[in-house]
């Protein structure tokens, strides 16, 4: 494949940044080890051991929760294809659709909790994208993708962009 | 990197497991929340039965029903069961149910850890309640486990320590999960100062738990090693200091009191604006007041032990620091009153419980101020006045807030409306009997009746009789709560999505009952803005 391609990368929202998590962890460690350190100085060292175990657990919990930042969906729309790659913890799933025979579908409510599903479909296959986006974000993405991919048997010109290597 | 073609099949995302597996292997925050609440309710009735045994014995002077050893076991076990088995799990249950929904998250950050932290609990309490059947009987040295008395507990002693360790692990796992969930799982647009007060109070509570649980774990481990491994952390004969145990215990114990009351502040801050049909007055000051109370809780522990002997400077510091807590607490009480001022008030059961909380918790706060005064405390120490004080804080304080929360959110949980008339009866019976039960204990304490005694001088007979009548009235009126809940689940009328017309918050944007999976897709900015009208 060659020519122009538009690349869109989606990542779920995490309200905690890695630096925020570090600050949170170090701050909590400071309080916990400060208390345990004072006790240890008085000879009551078992408190320090439990504080250490607890901070290890907190560190692991923050690390595990921040893993969701690594869930990334990449959509590449080129002249002749639409590629969707979803990556999560070293695993990747990939779907490729012919752009000319693809369309973007924003499915309406089937449950009040999932206001819509954004899918790209072609030839009886479909792939959901951006399930972690808010309704407004999903709608904006749907409009953008519809403009890039067009309807069935329709391939609108791609905006000028980086040539694909 | 594994790569394969992908063509997703539609999935309605609302499937849920059935049968016992749904509960045993549950990672769903609502199911785990329900299990916590059912467990807490069960323990509430177990601990309540112990309280009724105590009050039956104290109905009149002399020994009537139980021997003094068993009486002492009942006082210690009642406290352990109510604190660690009823109040704390009830708060964790409410946190599990409501925090993800209120911050627009699909679940808790670490769902498997959540399952583990619940399932540790029943085993912890099986062990603790199992001490009732071991030689020497259940722990009888009080929930504070002061050495050397606690070390004389026979077979029950290591069982109690093990149960407390398990309970501590459960609490720490739960607290870490709450911190990570609130910090990392908030929906886009839900910044910290848009969070509901219940979430804020729980965040601070979780920090208190994380800070003090290693202290408790260390303290009880040292008791264990003193008893079985010949160490002398607290054994005076080996150069240890038994009074230091009291310092260490209360360094945990006083924040523990706030762990039990801060979420109640959050609940009341949700209920009062709803039924006043006004935003919460001074939202930010409420947040800062909660944080201030959390901080102050670490520097007041020695007010529990003025009489052990400490330097005058220490007594003054702890007295003044304790009195300082009344400032942020006063800010809260003022803000709740200001919220109601010129509001369009209505008095549904959750509001009635919140108002009772406001009046009666304040009484508990005032008697706390009396106890903070060092020379006065020398008179009140270990008297029934102390019993009256902390029961006013924990029963019409924490417990009424929990019941208010159940009546507030029950329609959201089960999708059905409960019998409000019966719930109003529940309120009035509870509110009257709780005062009949605990208010006379102030008089008894001031007249000099010591706590933790199975028999007493005849001069205390009348008010003890009144208090016991109140206890039985209060205890039996609580049977209405499970009846109302079961009736609601079985045959309640369909509840509206926004059950209370003045309610805000993301939970009210969901259908009733809240679906098994909620907010799989984060709420939009408009929904968050609507919910954040504090």
Short mmCIF file of N, CA and C in Angstrom, two decimals, chain B residues 175-312:
data_model
loop_
_atom_site.label_atom_id
_atom_site.label_comp_id
_atom_site.label_asym_id
_atom_site.label_seq_id
_atom_site.Cartn_x
_atom_site.Cartn_y
_atom_site.Cartn_z
N UNK B 175 -9.62 -0.35 50.82
CA UNK B 175 -9.25 1.08 50.81
C UNK B 175 -8.37 1.40 49.60
N UNK B 176 -7.42 0.52 49.31
CA UNK B 176 -6.54 0.76 48.16
C UNK B 176 -7.36 0.76 46.87
N UNK B 177 -8.31 -0.15 46.80
CA UNK B 177 -9.19 -0.20 45.62
C UNK B 177 -9.99 1.09 45.47
N UNK B 178 -10.47 1.61 46.58
CA UNK B 178 -11.26 2.86 46.52
C UNK B 178 -10.36 4.02 46.07
N UNK B 179 -9.14 4.11 46.64
CA UNK B 179 -8.24 5.21 46.26
C UNK B 179 -7.94 5.15 44.76
N UNK B 180 -7.57 3.95 44.29
CA UNK B 180 -7.19 3.83 42.88
C UNK B 180 -8.40 4.09 41.97
N UNK B 181 -9.56 3.60 42.38
CA UNK B 181 -10.76 3.82 41.56
C UNK B 181 -11.06 5.32 41.44
N UNK B 182 -11.05 5.99 42.57
CA UNK B 182 -11.42 7.42 42.53
C UNK B 182 -10.36 8.23 41.78
N UNK B 183 -9.10 7.88 41.97
CA UNK B 183 -8.05 8.67 41.33
C UNK B 183 -7.95 8.40 39.83
N UNK B 184 -8.18 7.15 39.41
CA UNK B 184 -7.89 6.83 38.02
C UNK B 184 -9.10 6.54 37.15
N UNK B 185 -10.25 6.32 37.74
CA UNK B 185 -11.38 5.86 36.94
C UNK B 185 -12.47 6.91 36.75
N UNK B 186 -12.20 8.13 37.15
CA UNK B 186 -13.23 9.16 36.98
C UNK B 186 -13.47 9.43 35.49
N UNK B 187 -14.73 9.65 35.16
CA UNK B 187 -15.08 9.92 33.76
C UNK B 187 -14.45 11.24 33.32
N UNK B 188 -14.24 11.42 32.02
CA UNK B 188 -13.70 12.69 31.54
C UNK B 188 -14.61 13.84 31.99
N UNK B 189 -14.03 14.87 32.52
CA UNK B 189 -14.83 16.02 32.98
C UNK B 189 -15.18 15.95 34.45
N UNK B 190 -15.04 14.77 35.05
CA UNK B 190 -15.35 14.64 36.48
C UNK B 190 -14.08 14.96 37.27
N UNK B 191 -13.81 16.25 37.42
CA UNK B 191 -12.60 16.59 38.18
C UNK B 191 -12.89 16.49 39.68
N UNK B 192 -11.82 16.62 40.47
CA UNK B 192 -11.97 16.33 41.90
C UNK B 192 -13.05 17.19 42.56
N UNK B 193 -13.14 18.45 42.14
CA UNK B 193 -14.11 19.32 42.80
C UNK B 193 -15.50 19.26 42.15
N UNK B 194 -15.70 18.22 41.32
CA UNK B 194 -17.06 17.95 40.86
C UNK B 194 -17.58 16.66 41.49
N UNK B 195 -16.71 15.98 42.24
CA UNK B 195 -17.12 14.69 42.79
C UNK B 195 -18.19 14.90 43.86
N UNK B 196 -19.13 13.96 43.94
CA UNK B 196 -20.13 14.05 45.02
C UNK B 196 -19.45 13.95 46.39
N UNK B 197 -20.11 14.49 47.39
CA UNK B 197 -19.50 14.50 48.73
C UNK B 197 -19.27 13.09 49.27
N UNK B 198 -20.16 12.16 48.91
CA UNK B 198 -19.95 10.79 49.41
C UNK B 198 -18.62 10.24 48.89
N UNK B 199 -18.30 10.55 47.64
CA UNK B 199 -17.03 10.07 47.07
C UNK B 199 -15.86 10.76 47.77
N UNK B 200 -16.01 12.06 48.00
CA UNK B 200 -14.93 12.79 48.69
C UNK B 200 -14.67 12.23 50.09
N UNK B 201 -15.75 12.04 50.83
CA UNK B 201 -15.57 11.58 52.21
C UNK B 201 -14.96 10.17 52.21
N UNK B 202 -15.33 9.36 51.20
CA UNK B 202 -14.77 8.01 51.14
C UNK B 202 -13.30 8.05 50.74
N UNK B 203 -12.93 8.99 49.89
CA UNK B 203 -11.51 9.10 49.50
C UNK B 203 -10.65 9.40 50.74
N UNK B 204 -11.13 10.32 51.56
CA UNK B 204 -10.38 10.67 52.76
C UNK B 204 -10.41 9.52 53.76
N UNK B 205 -11.55 8.86 53.86
CA UNK B 205 -11.65 7.68 54.73
C UNK B 205 -10.64 6.61 54.30
N UNK B 206 -10.54 6.40 52.99
CA UNK B 206 -9.62 5.36 52.49
C UNK B 206 -8.17 5.72 52.83
N UNK B 207 -7.84 7.01 52.74
CA UNK B 207 -6.49 7.42 53.13
C UNK B 207 -6.24 7.17 54.62
N UNK B 208 -7.26 7.45 55.43
CA UNK B 208 -7.10 7.19 56.87
C UNK B 208 -6.85 5.70 57.10
N UNK B 209 -7.62 4.87 56.39
CA UNK B 209 -7.45 3.41 56.54
C UNK B 209 -6.04 2.98 56.14
N UNK B 210 -5.59 3.49 54.99
CA UNK B 210 -4.25 3.13 54.52
C UNK B 210 -3.19 3.57 55.53
N UNK B 211 -3.40 4.73 56.15
CA UNK B 211 -2.39 5.25 57.08
C UNK B 211 -2.36 4.49 58.39
N UNK B 212 -3.54 4.04 58.88
CA UNK B 212 -3.54 3.50 60.24
C UNK B 212 -3.59 1.98 60.34
N UNK B 213 -3.96 1.31 59.26
CA UNK B 213 -4.08 -0.14 59.37
C UNK B 213 -2.76 -0.84 59.70
N UNK B 214 -1.60 -0.39 59.15
CA UNK B 214 -0.34 -1.04 59.56
C UNK B 214 -0.07 -0.86 61.05
N UNK B 215 -0.55 0.23 61.62
CA UNK B 215 -0.34 0.47 63.05
C UNK B 215 -1.10 -0.58 63.86
N UNK B 216 -2.36 -0.82 63.48
CA UNK B 216 -3.15 -1.84 64.19
C UNK B 216 -2.52 -3.22 64.00
N UNK B 217 -2.15 -3.51 62.74
CA UNK B 217 -1.57 -4.84 62.46
C UNK B 217 -0.29 -5.03 63.27
N UNK B 218 0.55 -3.99 63.32
CA UNK B 218 1.79 -4.08 64.09
C UNK B 218 1.49 -4.26 65.57
N UNK B 219 0.52 -3.51 66.09
CA UNK B 219 0.20 -3.58 67.52
C UNK B 219 -0.26 -4.97 67.92
N UNK B 220 -1.19 -5.54 67.14
CA UNK B 220 -1.71 -6.86 67.54
C UNK B 220 -0.66 -7.96 67.31
N UNK B 221 0.22 -7.75 66.31
CA UNK B 221 1.31 -8.72 66.12
C UNK B 221 2.25 -8.71 67.33
N UNK B 222 2.51 -7.52 67.83
CA UNK B 222 3.40 -7.43 69.00
C UNK B 222 2.75 -8.06 70.23
N UNK B 223 1.43 -7.92 70.35
CA UNK B 223 0.73 -8.62 71.44
C UNK B 223 0.95 -10.12 71.32
N UNK B 224 0.83 -10.59 70.09
CA UNK B 224 0.96 -12.03 69.81
C UNK B 224 2.38 -12.52 70.15
N UNK B 225 3.37 -11.75 69.72
CA UNK B 225 4.75 -12.20 69.97
C UNK B 225 5.07 -12.08 71.47
N UNK B 226 4.51 -11.09 72.14
CA UNK B 226 4.70 -11.00 73.60
C UNK B 226 4.14 -12.25 74.28
N UNK B 227 3.02 -12.73 73.78
CA UNK B 227 2.35 -13.86 74.42
C UNK B 227 3.01 -15.20 74.09
N UNK B 228 3.41 -15.37 72.82
CA UNK B 228 3.86 -16.70 72.39
C UNK B 228 5.36 -16.81 72.11
N UNK B 229 6.01 -15.71 71.87
CA UNK B 229 7.41 -15.80 71.44
C UNK B 229 8.38 -15.09 72.39
N UNK B 230 7.90 -14.73 73.55
CA UNK B 230 8.79 -14.22 74.59
C UNK B 230 9.33 -12.82 74.36
N UNK B 231 8.77 -12.07 73.45
CA UNK B 231 9.20 -10.67 73.31
C UNK B 231 8.58 -9.85 74.44
N UNK B 232 9.04 -8.64 74.59
CA UNK B 232 8.44 -7.83 75.67
C UNK B 232 8.23 -6.39 75.19
N UNK B 233 7.51 -6.28 74.07
CA UNK B 233 7.17 -4.94 73.60
C UNK B 233 6.33 -4.21 74.64
N UNK B 234 5.36 -4.96 75.21
CA UNK B 234 4.43 -4.32 76.15
C UNK B 234 4.47 -4.97 77.53
N UNK B 235 5.41 -5.88 77.74
CA UNK B 235 5.46 -6.58 79.03
C UNK B 235 6.43 -5.85 79.95
N UNK B 236 5.90 -5.28 81.03
CA UNK B 236 6.73 -4.49 81.94
C UNK B 236 7.84 -5.34 82.55
N UNK B 237 7.55 -6.64 82.75
CA UNK B 237 8.55 -7.52 83.37
C UNK B 237 9.80 -7.64 82.50
N UNK B 238 9.65 -7.47 81.20
CA UNK B 238 10.81 -7.59 80.30
C UNK B 238 11.33 -6.23 79.85
N UNK B 239 10.88 -5.16 80.49
CA UNK B 239 11.33 -3.82 80.12
C UNK B 239 10.41 -3.13 79.11
N UNK B 240 9.30 -3.79 78.78
CA UNK B 240 8.36 -3.17 77.84
C UNK B 240 7.43 -2.19 78.54
N UNK B 241 6.57 -1.57 77.76
CA UNK B 241 5.72 -0.51 78.31
C UNK B 241 4.26 -0.75 77.90
N UNK B 242 3.44 -1.24 78.84
CA UNK B 242 2.04 -1.51 78.48
C UNK B 242 1.28 -0.25 78.08
N UNK B 243 1.70 0.90 78.63
CA UNK B 243 0.98 2.14 78.27
C UNK B 243 1.24 2.49 76.80
N UNK B 244 2.43 2.08 76.30
CA UNK B 244 2.70 2.38 74.88
C UNK B 244 1.69 1.67 73.97
N UNK B 245 1.20 0.48 74.43
CA UNK B 245 0.18 -0.18 73.61
C UNK B 245 -1.03 0.73 73.48
N UNK B 246 -1.38 1.39 74.58
CA UNK B 246 -2.55 2.28 74.52
C UNK B 246 -2.31 3.42 73.53
N UNK B 247 -1.08 3.97 73.56
CA UNK B 247 -0.77 5.04 72.60
C UNK B 247 -0.89 4.52 71.17
N UNK B 248 -0.26 3.34 70.94
CA UNK B 248 -0.27 2.81 69.57
C UNK B 248 -1.70 2.45 69.16
N UNK B 249 -2.42 1.80 70.09
CA UNK B 249 -3.79 1.40 69.74
C UNK B 249 -4.64 2.62 69.40
N UNK B 250 -4.55 3.66 70.21
CA UNK B 250 -5.41 4.82 69.95
C UNK B 250 -4.91 5.67 68.78
N UNK B 251 -3.63 5.51 68.44
CA UNK B 251 -3.18 6.18 67.20
C UNK B 251 -3.93 5.59 66.01
N UNK B 252 -4.24 4.27 66.13
CA UNK B 252 -5.13 3.67 65.13
C UNK B 252 -6.58 4.00 65.46
N UNK B 253 -6.93 3.89 66.75
CA UNK B 253 -8.33 3.89 67.16
C UNK B 253 -9.05 5.20 66.91
N UNK B 254 -8.35 6.33 67.07
CA UNK B 254 -9.10 7.56 66.87
C UNK B 254 -9.41 7.82 65.39
N UNK B 255 -8.42 7.68 64.48
CA UNK B 255 -8.80 7.76 63.07
C UNK B 255 -9.88 6.73 62.70
N UNK B 256 -9.86 5.59 63.38
CA UNK B 256 -10.89 4.58 63.13
C UNK B 256 -12.29 5.14 63.40
N UNK B 257 -12.40 5.96 64.44
CA UNK B 257 -13.69 6.59 64.72
C UNK B 257 -14.12 7.45 63.53
N UNK B 258 -13.16 8.16 62.95
CA UNK B 258 -13.50 9.02 61.80
C UNK B 258 -13.75 8.19 60.56
N UNK B 259 -13.09 7.02 60.48
CA UNK B 259 -13.37 6.10 59.37
C UNK B 259 -14.84 5.71 59.41
N UNK B 260 -15.38 5.63 60.62
CA UNK B 260 -16.78 5.22 60.75
C UNK B 260 -17.75 6.39 60.59
N UNK B 261 -17.26 7.62 60.68
CA UNK B 261 -18.22 8.74 60.63
C UNK B 261 -18.07 9.60 59.37
N UNK B 262 -16.88 9.66 58.76
CA UNK B 262 -16.73 10.55 57.59
C UNK B 262 -17.68 10.17 56.45
N UNK B 263 -17.82 8.86 56.11
CA UNK B 263 -18.78 8.56 55.03
C UNK B 263 -20.20 8.97 55.40
N UNK B 264 -20.50 8.98 56.71
CA UNK B 264 -21.84 9.44 57.13
C UNK B 264 -22.02 10.91 56.76
N UNK B 265 -20.96 11.71 56.93
CA UNK B 265 -21.04 13.12 56.52
C UNK B 265 -21.34 13.21 55.03
N UNK B 266 -20.72 12.32 54.26
CA UNK B 266 -20.96 12.32 52.82
C UNK B 266 -22.40 11.99 52.48
N UNK B 267 -22.95 10.99 53.16
CA UNK B 267 -24.34 10.59 52.91
C UNK B 267 -25.29 11.75 53.23
N UNK B 268 -25.08 12.35 54.40
CA UNK B 268 -25.98 13.44 54.82
C UNK B 268 -25.85 14.60 53.84
N UNK B 269 -24.64 14.81 53.31
CA UNK B 269 -24.45 15.88 52.32
C UNK B 269 -25.10 15.56 50.98
N UNK B 270 -25.45 14.31 50.76
CA UNK B 270 -26.20 13.94 49.55
C UNK B 270 -27.71 14.08 49.81
N UNK B 271 -28.13 13.65 50.99
CA UNK B 271 -29.58 13.57 51.26
C UNK B 271 -30.19 14.95 51.50
N UNK B 272 -29.51 15.77 52.32
CA UNK B 272 -30.13 17.06 52.69
C UNK B 272 -30.38 17.96 51.47
N UNK B 273 -29.40 18.12 50.54
CA UNK B 273 -29.72 18.95 49.36
C UNK B 273 -30.87 18.38 48.53
N UNK B 274 -30.93 17.04 48.44
CA UNK B 274 -32.00 16.43 47.63
C UNK B 274 -33.37 16.81 48.17
N UNK B 275 -33.55 16.71 49.49
CA UNK B 275 -34.88 16.94 50.05
C UNK B 275 -35.07 18.40 50.46
N UNK B 276 -34.03 19.23 50.24
CA UNK B 276 -34.22 20.68 50.41
C UNK B 276 -34.40 21.33 49.04
N UNK B 277 -34.15 20.52 48.00
CA UNK B 277 -34.25 20.99 46.61
C UNK B 277 -33.39 22.23 46.40
N UNK B 278 -32.19 22.15 46.97
CA UNK B 278 -31.21 23.23 46.83
C UNK B 278 -29.84 22.60 46.73
N UNK B 279 -28.91 23.26 46.05
CA UNK B 279 -27.54 22.72 46.06
C UNK B 279 -26.96 22.77 47.48
N UNK B 280 -25.99 21.91 47.72
CA UNK B 280 -25.32 21.90 49.03
C UNK B 280 -24.64 23.25 49.26
N UNK B 281 -24.90 23.84 50.42
CA UNK B 281 -24.27 25.13 50.74
C UNK B 281 -22.78 24.88 51.03
N UNK B 282 -21.92 25.64 50.37
CA UNK B 282 -20.49 25.60 50.68
C UNK B 282 -19.83 24.27 50.37
N UNK B 283 -20.02 23.78 49.13
CA UNK B 283 -19.46 22.47 48.77
C UNK B 283 -17.95 22.41 49.05
N UNK B 284 -17.22 23.43 48.59
CA UNK B 284 -15.76 23.37 48.75
C UNK B 284 -15.36 23.40 50.22
N UNK B 285 -16.08 24.19 51.01
CA UNK B 285 -15.73 24.23 52.44
C UNK B 285 -16.01 22.89 53.09
N UNK B 286 -17.02 22.17 52.56
CA UNK B 286 -17.30 20.82 53.08
C UNK B 286 -16.12 19.90 52.80
N UNK B 287 -15.58 20.01 51.58
CA UNK B 287 -14.44 19.16 51.21
C UNK B 287 -13.25 19.47 52.13
N UNK B 288 -12.96 20.76 52.28
CA UNK B 288 -11.80 21.13 53.09
C UNK B 288 -12.02 20.77 54.57
N UNK B 289 -13.27 20.91 55.02
CA UNK B 289 -13.56 20.55 56.42
C UNK B 289 -13.34 19.04 56.63
N UNK B 290 -13.74 18.25 55.64
CA UNK B 290 -13.54 16.80 55.76
C UNK B 290 -12.05 16.48 55.83
N UNK B 291 -11.27 17.13 54.96
CA UNK B 291 -9.83 16.89 54.96
C UNK B 291 -9.22 17.33 56.29
N UNK B 292 -9.72 18.47 56.82
CA UNK B 292 -9.18 18.96 58.10
C UNK B 292 -9.49 17.98 59.23
N UNK B 293 -10.72 17.43 59.22
CA UNK B 293 -11.08 16.46 60.26
C UNK B 293 -10.17 15.23 60.13
N UNK B 294 -9.93 14.81 58.88
CA UNK B 294 -9.06 13.65 58.64
C UNK B 294 -7.67 13.91 59.20
N UNK B 295 -7.14 15.11 58.95
CA UNK B 295 -5.79 15.42 59.45
C UNK B 295 -5.78 15.46 60.98
N UNK B 296 -6.77 16.17 61.55
CA UNK B 296 -6.78 16.33 63.01
C UNK B 296 -6.94 14.99 63.72
N UNK B 297 -7.55 14.02 63.03
CA UNK B 297 -7.79 12.73 63.69
C UNK B 297 -6.48 12.04 64.07
N UNK B 298 -5.37 12.46 63.44
CA UNK B 298 -4.08 11.83 63.75
C UNK B 298 -3.40 12.43 64.97
N UNK B 299 -3.88 13.57 65.44
CA UNK B 299 -3.12 14.24 66.51
C UNK B 299 -3.93 14.41 67.79
N UNK B 300 -4.94 13.55 67.96
CA UNK B 300 -5.77 13.71 69.16
C UNK B 300 -5.89 12.42 69.97
N UNK B 301 -5.11 11.37 69.57
CA UNK B 301 -5.37 10.05 70.12
C UNK B 301 -5.32 9.97 71.64
N UNK B 302 -4.46 10.81 72.27
CA UNK B 302 -4.24 10.62 73.71
C UNK B 302 -5.41 11.12 74.55
N UNK B 303 -6.43 11.74 73.90
CA UNK B 303 -7.58 12.15 74.73
C UNK B 303 -8.35 10.93 75.23
N UNK B 304 -8.04 9.75 74.65
CA UNK B 304 -8.69 8.52 75.15
C UNK B 304 -8.02 8.03 76.43
N UNK B 305 -6.91 8.63 76.81
CA UNK B 305 -6.12 8.05 77.90
C UNK B 305 -5.48 9.14 78.77
N UNK B 306 -6.24 10.23 78.99
CA UNK B 306 -5.71 11.30 79.84
C UNK B 306 -5.30 10.77 81.22
N UNK B 307 -6.04 9.78 81.72
CA UNK B 307 -5.82 9.37 83.11
C UNK B 307 -4.63 8.43 83.30
N UNK B 308 -3.95 8.03 82.19
CA UNK B 308 -2.79 7.15 82.40
C UNK B 308 -1.60 7.93 82.97
N UNK B 309 -1.69 9.22 82.90
CA UNK B 309 -0.59 10.05 83.37
C UNK B 309 0.27 10.49 82.21
N UNK B 310 0.28 11.77 81.98
CA UNK B 310 1.13 12.32 80.91
C UNK B 310 1.48 13.75 81.30
N UNK B 311 2.53 14.32 80.72
CA UNK B 311 2.93 15.67 81.09
C UNK B 311 1.80 16.67 80.84
N UNK B 312 1.81 17.74 81.61
CA UNK B 312 0.76 18.76 81.48
C UNK B 312 0.71 19.31 80.06
#
